[in-house]
Amino acid sequence: MQSNTTSLEQWRILQAVVDHGGYAQAAEQLQKSQSTLSYSLRRLQDSLGVELLEIQGRRAVLTAAGESLLRQARRLLDDAQALENTAQVMAQGWEAEVILNVDVITPKRLVLDALRQFERDHPEIRLEIIESALSGTQDAIVHNQADVVLAGIAPPGFLGTSICPVEMHCIAHRDHPLSQLDEISELDLRGYRQIVVRDSGSYRRINSGWLGAEKRWTVNDFNHSVELVSLGLGFAWVPLDRITSQLNSGELKKLPLVQGANRHIDIKVFFPRRESTGPAARYLGDLLVQNLPGTE
């Protein structure tokens, strides 16, 4: 097996000389002598048989070959740094991967804010993000299928931290017959199609919403639900944050139900593995609490 004739340290020195504009500046940044840097780069060029730098005035400038090779070397240096960061994190007891299960009713924008912060702080930790609905979210808690779970319906015996109230409203298109009524009873709903989101659970299914509609279409998520309602194909209970623009434009209308027109669901964060939950999962949970103070 052929051994490498260059080292990461040599490429790191080349990068510093180029990025800082010369040997003196690079030596100061790396806390090495200029002679050490010069010797290292001479060895690098001799090993490769390629001139990487040329002096123009008082500056060391990359040759065409040097520019191409340094571009590849930067990726190697970034990968090496990421490898060292991951090793340091693991040495401190942090997990290499965190699984986050999110109930589909959770406001996406606010979750993404927490994920962006997590990525900035710990880019070396892998994340697996799973969406679930109704009993599927409970399954994730009860059967330890995730490290962190955001759920609206807590299974018995599990305590979570409240982070976000979600408003669910019964809505229909403005031209739908239900939208023409001043007051709507369960009897009125019975004759129209309800669009519902499928329960993703595998063990015990949960029925949520009014179940009196003879006509029913089932979809995988609220985006499909809103699309069908926007086409006038039925009514549905949908989180308020998913339909704000359509309500403001008048495309969709909140239905004036006698009762149950809107519901408030408290999203909570759970750590299913409890005492064995790692620091990375705990940190992500803390970010979710901080970034989900409430809906707008």
mmCIF file of C-alpha atoms in Angstrom:
data_model
loop_
_atom_site.group_PDB
_atom_site.id
_atom_site.type_symbol
_atom_site.label_atom_id
_atom_site.label_comp_id
_atom_site.label_asym_id
_atom_site.label_seq_id
_atom_site.Cartn_x
_atom_site.Cartn_y
_atom_site.Cartn_z
ATOM 1 C CA MET A 1 0.000 0.000 0.000
ATOM 2 C CA GLN A 2 1.427 3.358 -1.048
ATOM 3 C CA SER A 3 1.933 5.802 1.808
ATOM 4 C CA ASN A 4 1.037 9.489 1.619
ATOM 5 C CA THR A 5 3.875 11.842 0.788
ATOM 6 C CA THR A 6 2.093 14.919 2.148
ATOM 7 C CA SER A 7 0.449 15.752 5.469
ATOM 8 C CA LEU A 8 -2.622 17.669 6.536
ATOM 9 C CA GLU A 9 -0.341 20.040 8.423
ATOM 10 C CA GLN A 10 1.436 20.981 5.197
ATOM 11 C CA TRP A 11 -1.873 21.725 3.485
ATOM 12 C CA ARG A 12 -3.012 23.659 6.539
ATOM 13 C CA ILE A 13 0.105 25.827 6.279
ATOM 14 C CA LEU A 14 -0.490 26.435 2.570
ATOM 15 C CA GLN A 15 -4.063 27.447 3.316
ATOM 16 C CA ALA A 16 -2.915 29.864 6.028
ATOM 17 C CA VAL A 17 -0.295 31.497 3.806
ATOM 18 C CA VAL A 18 -2.887 32.078 1.082
ATOM 19 C CA ASP A 19 -5.746 33.150 3.341
ATOM 20 C CA HIS A 20 -3.635 35.542 5.443
ATOM 21 C CA GLY A 21 -1.740 37.033 2.556
ATOM 22 C CA GLY A 22 1.812 35.878 3.204
ATOM 23 C CA TYR A 23 4.290 33.989 5.372
ATOM 24 C CA ALA A 24 4.572 36.609 8.114
ATOM 25 C CA GLN A 25 0.822 36.849 8.696
ATOM 26 C CA ALA A 26 0.385 33.065 8.526
ATOM 27 C CA ALA A 27 3.261 32.505 10.943
ATOM 28 C CA GLU A 28 1.600 34.832 13.445
ATOM 29 C CA GLN A 29 -1.744 33.056 13.121
ATOM 30 C CA LEU A 30 -0.236 29.568 13.393
ATOM 31 C CA GLN A 31 2.290 30.620 16.043
ATOM 32 C CA LYS A 32 5.153 29.185 14.044
ATOM 33 C CA SER A 33 8.289 30.767 12.592
ATOM 34 C CA GLN A 34 8.387 31.918 8.979
ATOM 35 C CA SER A 35 11.297 29.586 8.312
ATOM 36 C CA THR A 36 9.231 26.621 9.528
ATOM 37 C CA LEU A 37 6.399 27.517 7.165
ATOM 38 C CA SER A 38 8.766 28.100 4.245
ATOM 39 C CA TYR A 39 10.537 24.766 4.823
ATOM 40 C CA SER A 40 7.225 22.901 5.129
ATOM 41 C CA LEU A 41 5.915 24.303 1.838
ATOM 42 C CA ARG A 42 9.179 23.550 0.025
ATOM 43 C CA ARG A 43 8.870 19.943 1.186
ATOM 44 C CA LEU A 44 5.247 19.870 0.047
ATOM 45 C CA GLN A 45 6.087 21.148 -3.433
ATOM 46 C CA ASP A 46 9.065 18.795 -3.748
ATOM 47 C CA SER A 47 6.903 15.817 -2.751
ATOM 48 C CA LEU A 48 4.260 16.716 -5.322
ATOM 49 C CA GLY A 49 6.625 17.823 -8.046
ATOM 50 C CA VAL A 50 4.357 20.820 -8.617
ATOM 51 C CA GLU A 51 4.889 24.525 -7.927
ATOM 52 C CA LEU A 52 2.045 25.706 -5.684
ATOM 53 C CA LEU A 53 3.087 29.304 -4.977
ATOM 54 C CA GLU A 54 4.794 32.118 -6.766
ATOM 55 C CA ILE A 55 5.954 35.419 -5.321
ATOM 56 C CA GLN A 56 4.377 38.537 -6.790
ATOM 57 C CA GLY A 57 5.812 41.614 -5.121
ATOM 58 C CA ARG A 58 5.582 40.883 -1.410
ATOM 59 C CA ARG A 59 2.738 38.400 -1.700
ATOM 60 C CA ALA A 60 2.718 34.647 -2.156
ATOM 61 C CA VAL A 61 0.150 33.852 -4.848
ATOM 62 C CA LEU A 62 -1.190 30.459 -5.878
ATOM 63 C CA THR A 63 -0.270 29.050 -9.243
ATOM 64 C CA ALA A 64 -3.057 27.502 -11.339
ATOM 65 C CA ALA A 65 -2.043 24.057 -10.065
ATOM 66 C CA GLY A 66 -1.856 25.339 -6.498
ATOM 67 C CA GLU A 67 -5.332 26.820 -6.721
ATOM 68 C CA SER A 68 -6.802 23.538 -7.949
ATOM 69 C CA LEU A 69 -5.013 21.427 -5.332
ATOM 70 C CA LEU A 70 -5.771 23.794 -2.451
ATOM 71 C CA ARG A 71 -9.451 23.721 -3.370
ATOM 72 C CA GLN A 72 -9.430 19.942 -2.796
ATOM 73 C CA ALA A 73 -7.236 20.277 0.276
ATOM 74 C CA ARG A 74 -9.733 22.642 1.899
ATOM 75 C CA ARG A 75 -12.338 19.893 1.778
ATOM 76 C CA LEU A 76 -9.883 17.466 3.385
ATOM 77 C CA LEU A 77 -9.073 19.980 6.117
ATOM 78 C CA ASP A 78 -12.776 20.619 6.775
ATOM 79 C CA ASP A 79 -13.438 16.868 6.966
ATOM 80 C CA ALA A 80 -10.513 16.384 9.344
ATOM 81 C CA GLN A 81 -11.769 19.190 11.578
ATOM 82 C CA ALA A 82 -15.276 17.726 11.562
ATOM 83 C CA LEU A 83 -13.833 14.317 12.482
ATOM 84 C CA GLU A 84 -11.929 15.802 15.422
ATOM 85 C CA ASN A 85 -15.017 17.733 16.561
ATOM 86 C CA THR A 86 -17.111 14.560 16.482
ATOM 87 C CA ALA A 87 -14.497 12.670 18.482
ATOM 88 C CA GLN A 88 -14.402 15.453 21.088
ATOM 89 C CA VAL A 89 -18.190 15.452 21.379
ATOM 90 C CA MET A 90 -18.278 11.665 21.798
ATOM 91 C CA ALA A 91 -15.480 11.819 24.355
ATOM 92 C CA GLN A 92 -17.666 14.171 26.395
ATOM 93 C CA GLY A 93 -20.509 11.624 26.339
ATOM 94 C CA TRP A 94 -22.606 13.342 23.658
ATOM 95 C CA GLU A 95 -24.507 11.169 21.217
ATOM 96 C CA ALA A 96 -23.486 10.868 17.580
ATOM 97 C CA GLU A 97 -27.157 10.933 16.497
ATOM 98 C CA VAL A 98 -30.456 12.251 17.875
ATOM 99 C CA ILE A 99 -33.908 11.121 16.728
ATOM 100 C CA LEU A 100 -36.619 13.793 16.894
ATOM 101 C CA ASN A 101 -40.271 12.829 16.448
ATOM 102 C CA VAL A 102 -42.617 15.726 15.670
ATOM 103 C CA ASP A 103 -46.414 15.621 15.782
ATOM 104 C CA VAL A 104 -47.752 16.987 12.495
ATOM 105 C CA ILE A 105 -49.782 19.669 14.284
ATOM 106 C CA THR A 106 -46.624 21.335 15.630
ATOM 107 C CA PRO A 107 -45.846 24.717 13.978
ATOM 108 C CA LYS A 108 -43.040 23.957 11.535
ATOM 109 C CA ARG A 109 -41.422 27.387 11.466
ATOM 110 C CA LEU A 110 -40.771 27.380 15.181
ATOM 111 C CA VAL A 111 -39.309 23.870 15.099
ATOM 112 C CA LEU A 112 -36.996 24.920 12.283
ATOM 113 C CA ASP A 113 -35.716 27.826 14.382
ATOM 114 C CA ALA A 114 -34.578 25.368 17.042
ATOM 115 C CA LEU A 115 -33.032 23.051 14.451
ATOM 116 C CA ARG A 116 -31.057 25.895 12.899
ATOM 117 C CA GLN A 117 -29.607 26.764 16.307
ATOM 118 C CA PHE A 118 -28.783 23.104 16.999
ATOM 119 C CA GLU A 119 -26.954 22.842 13.675
ATOM 120 C CA ARG A 120 -24.943 25.984 14.408
ATOM 121 C CA ASP A 121 -23.909 24.692 17.829
ATOM 122 C CA HIS A 122 -23.387 21.007 16.982
ATOM 123 C CA PRO A 123 -22.997 20.449 13.232
ATOM 124 C CA GLU A 124 -21.206 17.164 13.883
ATOM 125 C CA ILE A 125 -24.285 15.484 15.408
ATOM 126 C CA ARG A 126 -26.631 13.700 13.007
ATOM 127 C CA LEU A 127 -30.365 14.331 13.249
ATOM 128 C CA GLU A 128 -33.179 12.044 12.154
ATOM 129 C CA ILE A 129 -36.529 13.851 12.048
ATOM 130 C CA ILE A 130 -39.753 11.847 11.926
ATOM 131 C CA GLU A 131 -43.285 13.201 11.552
ATOM 132 C CA SER A 132 -46.242 11.358 13.064
ATOM 133 C CA ALA A 133 -49.917 11.855 13.796
ATOM 134 C CA LEU A 134 -52.218 10.970 16.688
ATOM 135 C CA SER A 135 -51.334 7.560 18.152
ATOM 136 C CA GLY A 136 -48.169 7.413 16.034
ATOM 137 C CA THR A 137 -46.767 10.162 18.233
ATOM 138 C CA GLN A 138 -47.821 8.273 21.356
ATOM 139 C CA ASP A 139 -46.112 5.159 19.994
ATOM 140 C CA ALA A 140 -42.851 7.091 19.719
ATOM 141 C CA ILE A 141 -43.084 7.925 23.431
ATOM 142 C CA VAL A 142 -44.341 4.623 24.813
ATOM 143 C CA HIS A 143 -42.080 2.412 22.709
ATOM 144 C CA ASN A 144 -38.914 4.571 22.933
ATOM 145 C CA GLN A 145 -38.800 5.182 19.195
ATOM 146 C CA ALA A 146 -37.167 8.608 19.509
ATOM 147 C CA ASP A 147 -34.908 10.602 21.811
ATOM 148 C CA VAL A 148 -37.089 13.727 21.766
ATOM 149 C CA VAL A 149 -40.816 13.837 20.972
ATOM 150 C CA LEU A 150 -43.133 16.782 20.388
ATOM 151 C CA ALA A 151 -46.667 15.572 21.069
ATOM 152 C CA GLY A 152 -50.120 17.045 21.483
ATOM 153 C CA ILE A 153 -51.674 13.996 23.147
ATOM 154 C CA ALA A 154 -49.650 12.546 26.011
ATOM 155 C CA PRO A 155 -49.889 8.830 26.797
ATOM 156 C CA PRO A 156 -50.783 7.934 30.404
ATOM 157 C CA GLY A 157 -47.838 7.986 32.794
ATOM 158 C CA PHE A 158 -45.632 10.325 30.771
ATOM 159 C CA LEU A 159 -44.985 13.924 31.749
ATOM 160 C CA GLY A 160 -43.838 16.543 29.282
ATOM 161 C CA THR A 161 -42.937 20.224 29.289
ATOM 162 C CA SER A 162 -45.507 22.522 27.673
ATOM 163 C CA ILE A 163 -43.962 24.577 24.913
ATOM 164 C CA CYS A 164 -46.596 25.662 22.406
ATOM 165 C CA PRO A 165 -50.390 26.041 22.222
ATOM 166 C CA VAL A 166 -51.871 25.141 18.849
ATOM 167 C CA GLU A 167 -55.293 26.319 17.660
ATOM 168 C CA MET A 168 -57.253 23.906 15.471
ATOM 169 C CA HIS A 169 -60.085 25.466 13.450
ATOM 170 C CA CYS A 170 -62.858 23.927 11.385
ATOM 171 C CA ILE A 171 -62.580 25.490 7.942
ATOM 172 C CA ALA A 172 -63.990 25.304 4.421
ATOM 173 C CA HIS A 173 -63.607 27.177 1.144
ATOM 174 C CA ARG A 174 -65.570 30.425 0.954
ATOM 175 C CA ASP A 175 -67.791 28.987 -1.808
ATOM 176 C CA HIS A 176 -68.493 25.733 0.028
ATOM 177 C CA PRO A 177 -72.169 25.339 1.058
ATOM 178 C CA LEU A 178 -71.184 25.175 4.731
ATOM 179 C CA SER A 179 -69.579 28.622 4.456
ATOM 180 C CA GLN A 180 -72.924 30.096 3.472
ATOM 181 C CA LEU A 181 -74.574 29.151 6.778
ATOM 182 C CA ASP A 182 -74.771 31.506 9.767
ATOM 183 C CA GLU A 183 -74.778 28.636 12.267
ATOM 184 C CA ILE A 184 -73.714 25.037 11.797
ATOM 185 C CA SER A 185 -74.774 22.003 13.813
ATOM 186 C CA GLU A 186 -73.533 18.418 13.751
ATOM 187 C CA LEU A 187 -76.546 17.576 11.600
ATOM 188 C CA ASP A 188 -75.393 20.125 9.019
ATOM 189 C CA LEU A 189 -71.887 18.622 8.922
ATOM 190 C CA ARG A 190 -73.206 15.112 8.421
ATOM 191 C CA GLY A 191 -73.987 15.623 4.754
ATOM 192 C CA TYR A 192 -70.569 16.931 3.690
ATOM 193 C CA ARG A 193 -67.146 15.427 3.127
ATOM 194 C CA GLN A 194 -64.615 15.706 5.961
ATOM 195 C CA ILE A 195 -60.901 15.724 5.167
ATOM 196 C CA VAL A 196 -58.930 14.016 7.947
ATOM 197 C CA VAL A 197 -55.248 13.290 8.550
ATOM 198 C CA ARG A 198 -54.305 9.625 8.786
ATOM 199 C CA ASP A 199 -53.307 8.201 12.168
ATOM 200 C CA SER A 200 -49.700 7.009 11.774
ATOM 201 C CA GLY A 201 -49.797 4.657 14.763
ATOM 202 C CA SER A 202 -49.140 0.920 14.577
ATOM 203 C CA TYR A 203 -50.598 -0.200 17.894
ATOM 204 C CA ARG A 204 -53.703 1.644 19.045
ATOM 205 C CA ARG A 205 -55.365 4.088 16.665
ATOM 206 C CA ILE A 206 -56.871 7.320 17.995
ATOM 207 C CA ASN A 207 -59.971 8.909 16.538
ATOM 208 C CA SER A 208 -59.728 12.679 16.581
ATOM 209 C CA GLY A 209 -62.244 15.202 15.339
ATOM 210 C CA TRP A 210 -65.925 14.954 14.647
ATOM 211 C CA LEU A 211 -66.655 11.531 13.176
ATOM 212 C CA GLY A 212 -70.234 11.983 12.036
ATOM 213 C CA ALA A 213 -69.470 12.701 8.378
ATOM 214 C CA GLU A 214 -70.714 9.938 6.078
ATOM 215 C CA LYS A 215 -68.259 11.121 3.429
ATOM 216 C CA ARG A 216 -64.603 11.098 4.414
ATOM 217 C CA TRP A 217 -61.281 11.444 2.657
ATOM 218 C CA THR A 218 -58.075 10.570 4.519
ATOM 219 C CA VAL A 219 -54.729 12.195 3.698
ATOM 220 C CA ASN A 220 -51.187 11.944 5.048
ATOM 221 C CA ASP A 221 -50.667 15.521 6.260
ATOM 222 C CA PHE A 222 -52.259 18.923 6.727
ATOM 223 C CA ASN A 223 -50.788 20.295 3.510
ATOM 224 C CA HIS A 224 -52.903 17.841 1.523
ATOM 225 C CA SER A 225 -55.861 18.602 3.746
ATOM 226 C CA VAL A 226 -55.611 22.345 3.067
ATOM 227 C CA GLU A 227 -55.186 21.739 -0.676
ATOM 228 C CA LEU A 228 -58.385 19.686 -0.854
ATOM 229 C CA VAL A 229 -60.332 22.154 1.278
ATOM 230 C CA SER A 230 -59.062 24.989 -0.946
ATOM 231 C CA LEU A 231 -60.547 23.148 -3.936
ATOM 232 C CA GLY A 232 -63.924 23.096 -2.195
ATOM 233 C CA LEU A 233 -63.867 19.321 -1.769
ATOM 234 C CA GLY A 234 -64.703 19.220 1.948
ATOM 235 C CA PHE A 235 -64.214 20.695 5.404
ATOM 236 C CA ALA A 236 -61.462 19.982 7.923
ATOM 237 C CA TRP A 237 -59.951 20.873 11.281
ATOM 238 C CA VAL A 238 -56.547 22.407 10.558
ATOM 239 C CA PRO A 239 -53.888 24.154 12.701
ATOM 240 C CA LEU A 240 -54.293 27.913 12.473
ATOM 241 C CA ASP A 241 -50.661 28.527 11.469
ATOM 242 C CA ARG A 242 -51.184 26.453 8.263
ATOM 243 C CA ILE A 243 -54.037 28.605 6.956
ATOM 244 C CA THR A 244 -53.266 32.166 8.082
ATOM 245 C CA SER A 245 -52.707 33.545 4.568
ATOM 246 C CA GLN A 246 -55.801 31.812 3.156
ATOM 247 C CA LEU A 247 -57.948 33.164 5.996
ATOM 248 C CA ASN A 248 -56.569 36.674 5.536
ATOM 249 C CA SER A 249 -57.282 36.573 1.797
ATOM 250 C CA GLY A 250 -60.790 35.243 2.390
ATOM 251 C CA GLU A 251 -60.151 32.072 0.364
ATOM 252 C CA LEU A 252 -60.932 29.931 3.408
ATOM 253 C CA LYS A 253 -63.421 30.611 6.173
ATOM 254 C CA LYS A 254 -63.745 29.443 9.759
ATOM 255 C CA LEU A 255 -67.039 27.626 10.045
ATOM 256 C CA PRO A 256 -69.504 28.942 12.674
ATOM 257 C CA LEU A 257 -70.105 25.648 14.466
ATOM 258 C CA VAL A 258 -72.477 25.672 17.412
ATOM 259 C CA GLN A 259 -69.766 23.838 19.357
ATOM 260 C CA GLY A 260 -66.287 22.516 18.671
ATOM 261 C CA ALA A 261 -65.407 25.051 15.948
ATOM 262 C CA ASN A 262 -61.906 25.457 17.348
ATOM 263 C CA ARG A 263 -59.761 23.497 19.774
ATOM 264 C CA HIS A 264 -56.637 24.289 21.728
ATOM 265 C CA ILE A 265 -53.976 21.594 21.904
ATOM 266 C CA ASP A 266 -50.930 21.929 24.143
ATOM 267 C CA ILE A 267 -47.757 20.717 22.444
ATOM 268 C CA LYS A 268 -45.276 19.250 24.923
ATOM 269 C CA VAL A 269 -41.727 17.980 24.669
ATOM 270 C CA PHE A 270 -41.054 14.463 25.965
ATOM 271 C CA PHE A 271 -37.883 12.448 26.555
ATOM 272 C CA PRO A 272 -39.105 8.836 26.168
ATOM 273 C CA ARG A 273 -35.818 7.308 27.317
ATOM 274 C CA ARG A 274 -35.973 9.370 30.516
ATOM 275 C CA GLU A 275 -32.867 8.788 32.657
ATOM 276 C CA SER A 276 -30.862 7.432 29.698
ATOM 277 C CA THR A 277 -31.477 10.513 27.561
ATOM 278 C CA GLY A 278 -28.143 11.884 26.367
ATOM 279 C CA PRO A 279 -26.897 15.486 26.580
ATOM 280 C CA ALA A 280 -27.429 16.167 22.863
ATOM 281 C CA ALA A 281 -31.094 15.181 23.087
ATOM 282 C CA ARG A 282 -31.479 17.265 26.246
ATOM 283 C CA TYR A 283 -29.898 20.242 24.540
ATOM 284 C CA LEU A 284 -32.231 19.929 21.542
ATOM 285 C CA GLY A 285 -35.180 19.722 23.926
ATOM 286 C CA ASP A 286 -34.021 22.877 25.680
ATOM 287 C CA LEU A 287 -33.794 24.693 22.340
ATOM 288 C CA LEU A 288 -37.324 23.625 21.459
ATOM 289 C CA VAL A 289 -38.594 24.991 24.758
ATOM 290 C CA GLN A 290 -36.788 28.273 24.171
ATOM 291 C CA ASN A 291 -37.884 28.602 20.551
ATOM 292 C CA LEU A 292 -41.522 27.640 20.987
ATOM 293 C CA PRO A 293 -42.922 30.274 23.359
ATOM 294 C CA GLY A 294 -46.219 30.297 21.524
ATOM 295 C CA THR A 295 -47.777 30.753 18.158
ATOM 296 C CA GLU A 296 -48.176 34.071 16.422
#
